[in-house]
XYZ file of C-alpha atoms in Angstrom:
253
model
C 0.000 0.000 0.000
C 1.748 3.127 -1.200
C -0.053 6.427 -0.726
C 1.254 8.942 -3.206
C 1.433 12.457 -1.867
C 3.088 15.728 -2.699
C 3.168 15.349 -6.421
C 1.976 13.151 -9.218
C 1.403 9.381 -8.878
C 4.299 7.196 -10.039
C 2.321 6.045 -13.069
C 2.177 9.638 -14.283
C 5.938 10.026 -14.745
C 6.240 7.663 -17.753
C 3.158 9.237 -19.295
C 4.683 12.680 -18.908
C 7.947 11.496 -20.462
C 6.083 10.140 -23.481
C 4.204 13.403 -23.720
C 7.441 15.404 -23.754
C 8.845 13.236 -26.545
C 5.696 13.648 -28.608
C 5.683 17.428 -28.440
C 9.403 17.878 -28.933
C 9.996 19.795 -32.129
C 6.313 20.324 -32.816
C 6.140 23.891 -31.591
C 3.661 22.974 -28.834
C 4.362 24.473 -25.441
C 3.573 21.412 -23.306
C 1.170 18.645 -22.393
C -1.893 18.569 -20.220
C -1.768 15.880 -17.534
C -5.114 14.375 -16.548
C -4.842 11.965 -13.571
C -8.281 10.566 -14.455
C -7.369 9.645 -18.015
C -7.922 5.948 -18.642
C -9.793 5.455 -15.363
C -13.400 4.583 -14.545
C -14.112 8.303 -14.178
C -15.185 8.443 -10.531
C -12.247 10.712 -9.753
C -14.099 13.502 -11.523
C -17.179 13.177 -9.318
C -18.045 14.963 -6.097
C -17.014 13.158 -2.880
C -20.662 12.441 -2.130
C -21.097 10.790 -5.517
C -17.871 8.812 -5.089
C -19.045 7.485 -1.742
C -22.401 6.510 -3.227
C -20.782 4.776 -6.212
C -18.409 2.732 -4.037
C -21.257 1.649 -1.742
C -23.239 0.455 -4.764
C -20.201 -1.339 -6.196
C -19.577 -3.131 -2.891
C -23.209 -4.218 -2.694
C -23.225 -5.460 -6.285
C -20.988 -8.487 -5.623
C -21.402 -11.312 -3.129
C -17.841 -11.886 -1.941
C -14.915 -9.928 -0.546
C -11.790 -10.442 1.532
C -11.014 -7.910 4.236
C -8.082 -7.770 6.572
C -6.694 -5.305 9.045
C -7.761 -4.049 12.452
C -11.104 -3.254 14.035
C -11.207 -1.435 17.371
C -14.445 -1.714 19.318
C -15.207 -1.119 22.998
C -11.525 -0.634 23.724
C -10.482 -3.984 22.264
C -8.481 -4.382 19.044
C -9.294 -7.264 16.717
C -6.972 -8.175 13.857
C -9.113 -9.819 11.213
C -8.491 -11.678 7.977
C -11.846 -12.837 6.675
C -13.408 -13.919 3.391
C -17.151 -13.481 3.434
C -20.188 -13.994 1.244
C -23.934 -14.290 1.673
C -23.773 -17.978 2.644
C -21.151 -17.465 5.340
C -17.478 -16.762 5.834
C -14.126 -18.138 6.918
C -10.964 -16.653 8.342
C -9.088 -15.735 11.493
C -9.394 -13.187 14.270
C -6.647 -12.229 16.724
C -7.235 -10.324 19.934
C -5.136 -9.902 23.070
C -2.505 -12.252 21.688
C -4.898 -15.103 20.987
C -5.883 -16.221 17.493
C -8.957 -18.227 16.606
C -10.537 -19.311 13.349
C -14.140 -18.675 12.461
C -16.268 -20.614 10.009
C -19.918 -19.988 9.302
C -21.949 -22.038 6.840
C -25.519 -20.818 6.712
C -26.707 -20.437 10.303
C -24.071 -22.778 11.735
C -21.080 -21.073 13.329
C -17.873 -22.869 14.298
C -14.910 -21.598 16.301
C -11.476 -23.234 16.326
C -8.707 -22.285 18.745
C -5.878 -23.660 20.870
C -6.117 -24.691 24.515
C -4.777 -21.329 25.699
C -7.754 -19.593 24.140
C -10.133 -21.837 26.079
C -8.162 -21.431 29.316
C -5.734 -24.349 29.477
C -4.326 -23.174 32.815
C -7.704 -23.601 34.436
C -7.382 -20.110 35.884
C -10.181 -17.595 36.070
C -9.880 -13.878 36.579
C -9.319 -14.495 40.310
C -6.476 -16.912 39.640
C -8.580 -19.905 40.608
C -9.777 -22.741 38.490
C -9.847 -26.515 38.536
C -8.374 -29.472 36.746
C -11.795 -29.900 35.179
C -11.424 -26.459 33.570
C -8.082 -27.469 32.076
C -9.535 -30.770 30.909
C -12.416 -28.976 29.190
C -9.993 -26.602 27.464
C -7.884 -29.505 26.243
C -10.981 -31.198 24.881
C -11.992 -28.075 22.963
C -8.512 -27.333 21.613
C -8.025 -27.562 17.859
C -11.582 -28.745 17.231
C -14.225 -26.842 15.313
C -16.485 -26.084 18.250
C -20.079 -25.447 17.233
C -21.281 -22.190 18.791
C -24.865 -22.472 20.078
C -27.215 -19.815 18.734
C -28.247 -18.865 22.239
C -24.681 -18.272 23.377
C -23.585 -14.606 23.749
C -20.564 -15.421 21.585
C -22.745 -16.330 18.619
C -23.895 -12.798 17.876
C -20.458 -11.305 18.560
C -18.478 -13.706 16.387
C -21.003 -14.352 13.617
C -20.774 -10.660 12.739
C -17.207 -11.247 11.576
C -18.514 -13.752 9.007
C -21.359 -11.659 7.600
C -20.619 -9.378 4.647
C -23.597 -7.095 5.281
C -22.802 -6.743 8.984
C -19.112 -6.140 8.386
C -19.640 -3.541 5.675
C -22.774 -1.998 7.159
C -21.830 1.552 8.057
C -18.125 1.031 7.320
C -18.276 2.653 3.907
C -19.999 5.796 5.165
C -17.563 8.470 6.290
C -18.507 10.912 9.038
C -18.738 14.669 8.697
C -18.156 16.902 5.690
C -16.839 14.978 2.697
C -13.926 16.087 0.532
C -11.530 14.559 -1.976
C -7.883 14.158 -1.000
C -6.068 13.538 -4.245
C -5.016 10.560 -6.312
C -3.188 7.702 -4.604
C -2.314 4.066 -5.105
C -3.119 0.862 -3.241
C -1.326 -2.393 -4.098
C -0.554 -1.071 -7.576
C -4.105 0.129 -8.262
C -4.822 3.813 -8.820
C -7.295 5.287 -6.344
C -9.141 8.463 -5.489
C -9.263 9.234 -1.779
C -12.195 10.803 -0.002
C -12.220 12.014 3.589
C -14.713 12.963 6.262
C -13.970 16.125 8.250
C -10.394 16.342 6.930
C -9.706 12.745 7.929
C -11.035 12.769 11.489
C -14.252 11.245 10.121
C -12.333 8.540 8.253
C -10.698 8.164 4.844
C -11.561 5.824 1.993
C -9.501 4.909 -1.075
C -11.673 3.994 -4.054
C -10.419 2.140 -7.114
C -10.083 4.128 -10.328
C -9.689 0.907 -12.297
C -12.666 -1.284 -13.161
C -15.548 -0.958 -10.737
C -15.119 1.682 -8.014
C -14.635 -0.805 -5.183
C -13.334 0.418 -1.827
C -9.727 -0.692 -1.351
C -8.625 0.832 1.949
C -10.494 2.350 4.862
C -9.130 4.278 7.802
C -11.972 4.339 10.304
C -12.976 7.450 12.199
C -11.830 7.838 15.779
C -8.776 5.605 15.331
C -11.120 2.617 15.182
C -8.927 0.585 12.850
C -7.648 0.261 9.285
C -9.055 -2.244 6.798
C -8.071 -3.225 3.278
C -10.463 -4.879 0.828
C -9.588 -7.243 -2.001
C -10.888 -10.173 -4.080
C -14.205 -8.428 -4.760
C -16.531 -10.914 -6.466
C -14.011 -13.789 -6.296
C -15.815 -16.908 -5.066
C -14.280 -19.304 -2.549
C -15.225 -22.751 -1.203
C -17.260 -22.924 1.973
C -18.175 -26.219 3.654
C -18.847 -27.517 7.128
C -16.043 -29.351 8.947
C -16.279 -33.127 9.100
C -17.828 -34.890 12.064
C -14.388 -35.935 13.324
C -13.231 -32.297 13.278
C -16.294 -30.988 15.110
C -17.261 -30.804 18.756
C -20.747 -29.805 19.834
C -20.228 -28.345 23.297
C -23.875 -27.914 24.181
C -26.033 -24.936 25.069
C -23.318 -22.474 26.093
C -19.547 -22.184 25.691
C -17.202 -21.671 28.637
C -17.175 -18.041 29.756
C -13.434 -17.756 29.110
């Protein structure tokens, strides 16, 4: 990810060189440089129109990969998820622990090591029992089915739902403005901001459909990159041997 600032994007230099060669000896005084030439044209629109176009583009396809950080209620989650209407798969890391999430339809599975489940058998008060450690060992490295009535279901299933993940993310806060032409992973972008960046910034592709490529959330609430828009991926339930149905509610840890 290479934001281009203070000058023209790197792709413009070769174009300018070609332009200089073409006008040499012709009597022309110079070349006009249009950063939107050869693009999808959204760079010429108002920031409000750009935001609307990228929201429509994101909604027009079923699948996307997003990775980066999400900060909510004082906790930072590092996510790497691929999601579509039928479910999603990927990993989430928080407070040094990583777990995998898999949702197929309404069924949600969580896979993590014994440390995530509390292998030490210690609660917040330092207590715990051998039974706690035994339960953690049993859960470790299995796809544990999360009961729908468990508080974790709503929290974690949101990471596997495209509409939930993107709902509200692609709307910047405050007065919108454009902030020049940039580049993300080799793709030319137009950047829009809310309240000079304090309300978030969004890089929108100038190539092909105007998909969002990078989001800096308002209030230092994380940075996310988007890729693989519309690229399908396999999604299937784990086998019976890989799965453990814990029951009505997961351990509180």
